[in-house]
PDB file of C-alpha atoms in Angstrom:
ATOM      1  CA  UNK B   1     163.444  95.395  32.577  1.00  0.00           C
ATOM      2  CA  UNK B   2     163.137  92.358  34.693  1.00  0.00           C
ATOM      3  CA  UNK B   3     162.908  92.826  38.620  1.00  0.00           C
ATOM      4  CA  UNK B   4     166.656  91.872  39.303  1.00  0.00           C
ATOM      5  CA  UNK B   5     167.693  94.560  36.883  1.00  0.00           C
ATOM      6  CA  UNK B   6     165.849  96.936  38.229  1.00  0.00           C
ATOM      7  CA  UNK B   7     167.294  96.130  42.158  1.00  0.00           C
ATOM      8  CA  UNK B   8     170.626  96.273  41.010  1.00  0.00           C
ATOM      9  CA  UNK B   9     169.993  99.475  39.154  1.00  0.00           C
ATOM     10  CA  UNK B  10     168.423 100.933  42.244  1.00  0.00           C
ATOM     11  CA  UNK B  11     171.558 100.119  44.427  1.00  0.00           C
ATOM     12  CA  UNK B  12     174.197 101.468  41.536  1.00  0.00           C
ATOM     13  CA  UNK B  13     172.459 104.359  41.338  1.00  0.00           C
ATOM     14  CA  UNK B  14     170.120 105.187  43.675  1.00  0.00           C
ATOM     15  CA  UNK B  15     166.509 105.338  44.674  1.00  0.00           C
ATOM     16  CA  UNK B  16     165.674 108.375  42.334  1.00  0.00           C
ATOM     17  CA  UNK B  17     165.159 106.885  39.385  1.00  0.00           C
ATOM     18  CA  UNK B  18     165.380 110.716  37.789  1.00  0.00           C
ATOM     19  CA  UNK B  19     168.781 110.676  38.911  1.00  0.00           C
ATOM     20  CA  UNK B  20     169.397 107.567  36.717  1.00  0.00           C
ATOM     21  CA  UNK B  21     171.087 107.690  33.117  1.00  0.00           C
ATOM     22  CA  UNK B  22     168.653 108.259  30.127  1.00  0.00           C
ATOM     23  CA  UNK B  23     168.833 104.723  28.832  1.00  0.00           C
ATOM     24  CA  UNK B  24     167.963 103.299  32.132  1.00  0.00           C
ATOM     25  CA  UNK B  25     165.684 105.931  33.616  1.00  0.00           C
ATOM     26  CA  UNK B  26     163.050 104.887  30.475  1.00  0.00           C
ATOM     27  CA  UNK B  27     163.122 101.436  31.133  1.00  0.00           C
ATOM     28  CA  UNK B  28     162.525 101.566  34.938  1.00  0.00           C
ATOM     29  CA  UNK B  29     159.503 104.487  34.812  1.00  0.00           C
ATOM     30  CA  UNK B  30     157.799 101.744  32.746  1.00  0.00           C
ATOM     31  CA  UNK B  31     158.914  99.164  35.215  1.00  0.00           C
ATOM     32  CA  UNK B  32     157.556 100.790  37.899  1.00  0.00           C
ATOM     33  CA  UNK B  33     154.114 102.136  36.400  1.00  0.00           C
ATOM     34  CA  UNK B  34     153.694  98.228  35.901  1.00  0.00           C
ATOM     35  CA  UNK B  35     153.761  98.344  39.598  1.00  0.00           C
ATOM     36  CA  UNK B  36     157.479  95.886  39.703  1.00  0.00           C
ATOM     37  CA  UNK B  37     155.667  93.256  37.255  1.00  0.00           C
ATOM     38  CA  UNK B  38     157.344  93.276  34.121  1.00  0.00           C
ATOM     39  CA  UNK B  39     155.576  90.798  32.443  1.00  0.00           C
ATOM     40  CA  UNK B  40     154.161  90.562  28.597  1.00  0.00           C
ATOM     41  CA  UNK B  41     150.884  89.589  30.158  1.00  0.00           C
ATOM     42  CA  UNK B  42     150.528  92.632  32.238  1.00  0.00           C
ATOM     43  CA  UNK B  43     152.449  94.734  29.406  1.00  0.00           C
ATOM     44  CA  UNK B  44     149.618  93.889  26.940  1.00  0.00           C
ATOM     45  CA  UNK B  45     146.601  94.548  29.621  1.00  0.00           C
ATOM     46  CA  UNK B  46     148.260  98.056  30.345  1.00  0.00           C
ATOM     47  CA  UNK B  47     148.168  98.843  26.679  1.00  0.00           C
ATOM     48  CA  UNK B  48     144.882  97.899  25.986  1.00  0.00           C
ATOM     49  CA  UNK B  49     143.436  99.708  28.939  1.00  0.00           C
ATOM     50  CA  UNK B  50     145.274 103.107  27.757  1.00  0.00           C
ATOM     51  CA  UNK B  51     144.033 102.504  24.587  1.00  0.00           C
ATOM     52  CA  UNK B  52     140.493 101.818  25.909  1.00  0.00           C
ATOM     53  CA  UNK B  53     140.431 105.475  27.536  1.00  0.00           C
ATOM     54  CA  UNK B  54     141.374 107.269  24.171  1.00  0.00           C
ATOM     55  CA  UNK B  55     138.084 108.552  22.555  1.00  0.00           C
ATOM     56  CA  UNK B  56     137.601 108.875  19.286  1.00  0.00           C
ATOM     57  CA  UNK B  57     134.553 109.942  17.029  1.00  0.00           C
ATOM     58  CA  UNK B  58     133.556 106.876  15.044  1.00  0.00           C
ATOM     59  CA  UNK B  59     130.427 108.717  13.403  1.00  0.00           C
ATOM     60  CA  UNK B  60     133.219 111.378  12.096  1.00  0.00           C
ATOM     61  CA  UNK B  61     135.686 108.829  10.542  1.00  0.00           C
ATOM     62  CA  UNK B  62     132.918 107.100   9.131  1.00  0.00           C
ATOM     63  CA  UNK B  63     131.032 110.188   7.639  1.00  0.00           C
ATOM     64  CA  UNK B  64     135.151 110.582   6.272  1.00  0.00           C
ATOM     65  CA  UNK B  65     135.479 107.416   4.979  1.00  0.00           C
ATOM     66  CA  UNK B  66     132.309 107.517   3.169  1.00  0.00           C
ATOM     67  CA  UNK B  67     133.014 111.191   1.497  1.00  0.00           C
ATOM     68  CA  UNK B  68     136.017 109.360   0.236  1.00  0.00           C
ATOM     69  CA  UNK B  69     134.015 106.396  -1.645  1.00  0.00           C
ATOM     70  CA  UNK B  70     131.769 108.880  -2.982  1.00  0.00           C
ATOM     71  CA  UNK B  71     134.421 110.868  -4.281  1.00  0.00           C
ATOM     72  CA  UNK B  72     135.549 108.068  -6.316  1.00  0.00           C
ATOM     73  CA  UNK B  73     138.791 108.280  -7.640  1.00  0.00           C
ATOM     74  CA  UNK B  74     141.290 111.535  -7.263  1.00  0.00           C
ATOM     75  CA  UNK B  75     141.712 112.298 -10.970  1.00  0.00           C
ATOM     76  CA  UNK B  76     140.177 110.422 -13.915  1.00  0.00           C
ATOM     77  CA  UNK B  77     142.678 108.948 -16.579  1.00  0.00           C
ATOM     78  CA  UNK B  78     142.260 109.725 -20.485  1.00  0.00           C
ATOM     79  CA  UNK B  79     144.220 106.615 -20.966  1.00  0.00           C
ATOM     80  CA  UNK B  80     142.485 103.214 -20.337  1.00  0.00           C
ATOM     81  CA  UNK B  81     143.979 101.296 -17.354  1.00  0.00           C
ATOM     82  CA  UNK B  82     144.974  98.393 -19.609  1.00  0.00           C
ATOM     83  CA  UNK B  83     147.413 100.705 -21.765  1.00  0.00           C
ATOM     84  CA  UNK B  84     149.088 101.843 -18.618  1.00  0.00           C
ATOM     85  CA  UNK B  85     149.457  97.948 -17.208  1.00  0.00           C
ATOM     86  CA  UNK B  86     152.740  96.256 -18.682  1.00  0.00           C
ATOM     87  CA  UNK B  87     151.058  93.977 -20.630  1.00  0.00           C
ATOM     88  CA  UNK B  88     149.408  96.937 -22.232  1.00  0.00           C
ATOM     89  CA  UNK B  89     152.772  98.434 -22.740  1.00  0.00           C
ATOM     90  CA  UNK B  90     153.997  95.274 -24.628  1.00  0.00           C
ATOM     91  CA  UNK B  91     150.983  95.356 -26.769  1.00  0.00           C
ATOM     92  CA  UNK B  92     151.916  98.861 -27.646  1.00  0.00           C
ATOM     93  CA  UNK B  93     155.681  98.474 -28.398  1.00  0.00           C
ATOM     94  CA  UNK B  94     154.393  95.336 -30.581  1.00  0.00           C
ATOM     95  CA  UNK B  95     152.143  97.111 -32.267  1.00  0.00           C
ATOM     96  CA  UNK B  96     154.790  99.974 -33.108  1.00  0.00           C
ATOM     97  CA  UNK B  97     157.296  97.235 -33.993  1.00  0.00           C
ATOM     98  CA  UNK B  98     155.040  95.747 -36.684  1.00  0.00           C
ATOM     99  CA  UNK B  99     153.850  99.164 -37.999  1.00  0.00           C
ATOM    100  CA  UNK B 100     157.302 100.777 -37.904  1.00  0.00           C
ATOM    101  CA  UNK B 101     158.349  97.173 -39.839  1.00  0.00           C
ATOM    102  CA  UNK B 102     155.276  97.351 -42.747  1.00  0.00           C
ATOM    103  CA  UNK B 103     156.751 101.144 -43.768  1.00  0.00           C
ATOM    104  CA  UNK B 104     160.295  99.710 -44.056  1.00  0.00           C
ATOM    105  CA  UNK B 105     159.389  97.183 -46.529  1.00  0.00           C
ATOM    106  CA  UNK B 106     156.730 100.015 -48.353  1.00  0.00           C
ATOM    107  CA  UNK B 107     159.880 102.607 -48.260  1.00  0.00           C
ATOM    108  CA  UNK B 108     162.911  99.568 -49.448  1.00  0.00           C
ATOM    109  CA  UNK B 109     159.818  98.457 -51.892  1.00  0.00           C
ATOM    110  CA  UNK B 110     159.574 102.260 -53.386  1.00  0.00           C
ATOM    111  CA  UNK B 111     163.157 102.809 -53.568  1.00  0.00           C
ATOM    112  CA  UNK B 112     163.701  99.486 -55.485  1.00  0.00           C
ATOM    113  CA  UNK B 113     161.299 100.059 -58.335  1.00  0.00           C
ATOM    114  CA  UNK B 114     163.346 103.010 -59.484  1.00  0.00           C
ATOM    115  CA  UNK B 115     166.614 100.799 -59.465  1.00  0.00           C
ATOM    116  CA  UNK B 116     165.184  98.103 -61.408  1.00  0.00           C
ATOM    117  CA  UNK B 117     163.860 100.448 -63.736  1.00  0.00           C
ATOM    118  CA  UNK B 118     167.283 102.089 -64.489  1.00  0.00           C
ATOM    119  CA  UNK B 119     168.933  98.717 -64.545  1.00  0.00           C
ATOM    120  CA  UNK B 120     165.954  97.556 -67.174  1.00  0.00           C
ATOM    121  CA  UNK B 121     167.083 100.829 -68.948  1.00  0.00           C
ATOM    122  CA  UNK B 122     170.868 100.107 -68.740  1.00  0.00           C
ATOM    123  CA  UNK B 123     170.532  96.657 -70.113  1.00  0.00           C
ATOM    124  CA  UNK B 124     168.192  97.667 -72.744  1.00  0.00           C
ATOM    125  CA  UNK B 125     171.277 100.259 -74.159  1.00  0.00           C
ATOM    126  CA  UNK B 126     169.042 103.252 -73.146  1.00  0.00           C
ATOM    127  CA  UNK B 127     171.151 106.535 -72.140  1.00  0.00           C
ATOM    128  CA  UNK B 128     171.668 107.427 -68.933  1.00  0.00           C
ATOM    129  CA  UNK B 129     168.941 109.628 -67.311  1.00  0.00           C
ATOM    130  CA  UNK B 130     170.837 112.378 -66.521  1.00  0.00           C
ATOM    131  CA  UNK B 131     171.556 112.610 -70.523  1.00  0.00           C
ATOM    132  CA  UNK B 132     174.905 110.681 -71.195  1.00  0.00           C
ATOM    133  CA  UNK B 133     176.731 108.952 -74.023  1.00  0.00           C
ATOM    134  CA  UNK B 134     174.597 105.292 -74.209  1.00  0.00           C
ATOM    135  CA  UNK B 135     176.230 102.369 -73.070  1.00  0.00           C
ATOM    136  CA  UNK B 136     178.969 100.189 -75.499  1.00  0.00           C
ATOM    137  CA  UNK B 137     180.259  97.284 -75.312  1.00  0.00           C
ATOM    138  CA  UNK B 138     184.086  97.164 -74.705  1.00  0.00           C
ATOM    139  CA  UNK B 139     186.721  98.462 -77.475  1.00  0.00           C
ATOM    140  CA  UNK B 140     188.179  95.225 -77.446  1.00  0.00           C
ATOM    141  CA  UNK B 141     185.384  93.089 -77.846  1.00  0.00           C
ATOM    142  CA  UNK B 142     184.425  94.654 -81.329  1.00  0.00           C
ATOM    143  CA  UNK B 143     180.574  94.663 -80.815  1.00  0.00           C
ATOM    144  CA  UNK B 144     178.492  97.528 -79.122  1.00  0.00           C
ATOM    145  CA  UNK B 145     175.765  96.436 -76.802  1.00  0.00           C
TER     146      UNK B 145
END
């Protein structure tokens, strides 16, 4: 609140400044603790000096500060920090990728040995496994297989 503010506040209102609205009455306490100088010069010196008065025990924050350090940190992790980074995360989801990849091609692998086989055994003229007629040629052909 500048000093012209405050004047024409005072003769709106009124010399008592408790009588003032809310929004105002803040404003011009601080104005007039300043002593009518509202400047950031003399703002600054007023907060530093209230600041100067507040006591404090430096020994205790420091004898806090250190307990802290020596405590180290709040709970250890069974996981190394690097897994829990993203670039450990990447690694991971590669890693799973690739593995999850080498069992496909073990399990399509697997599964294609027994087809060949049968179609080894069908081409050969072997009967079927689960105990059919064996394969012929076509009636109209006049040959079996």
């Amino acid at each position: 609140m500048t000093r012209e503010e405050f004047e024409n506040n005072r003769r709106r209102f009124g010399d008592n400044i408790d009588a003032w609205p809310a929004p105002l009455r803040g404003p011009a306490l601080a104005f007039m603790a300043l002593g009518g100088d509202a400047g950031a010069d003399a703002v600054l010196d007023t907060l530093v000096r209230q600041a100067s008065l507040v006591e404090g025990d430096d020994r205790a924050l420091a004898r806090k500060v250190m307990a802290r350090i020596d405590r180290g940190a709040v709970r250890p992790s069974r996981l190394p920090r690097f897994l829990v980074a993203p670039a450990g995360i990447a690694a991971c989801a590669a890693a799973l990728l690739v593995t999850a990849t080498i069992a496909g091609y073990q399990v399509a692998r697997l599964q294609d040995q027994s087809q060949d086989s049968e179609l080894l055994a069908l081409a050969a003229g072997a009967r079927l496994p689960d105990g059919g007629p064996p394969i012929a040629g076509d009636a109209g052909e006049g040959d079996a297989l």
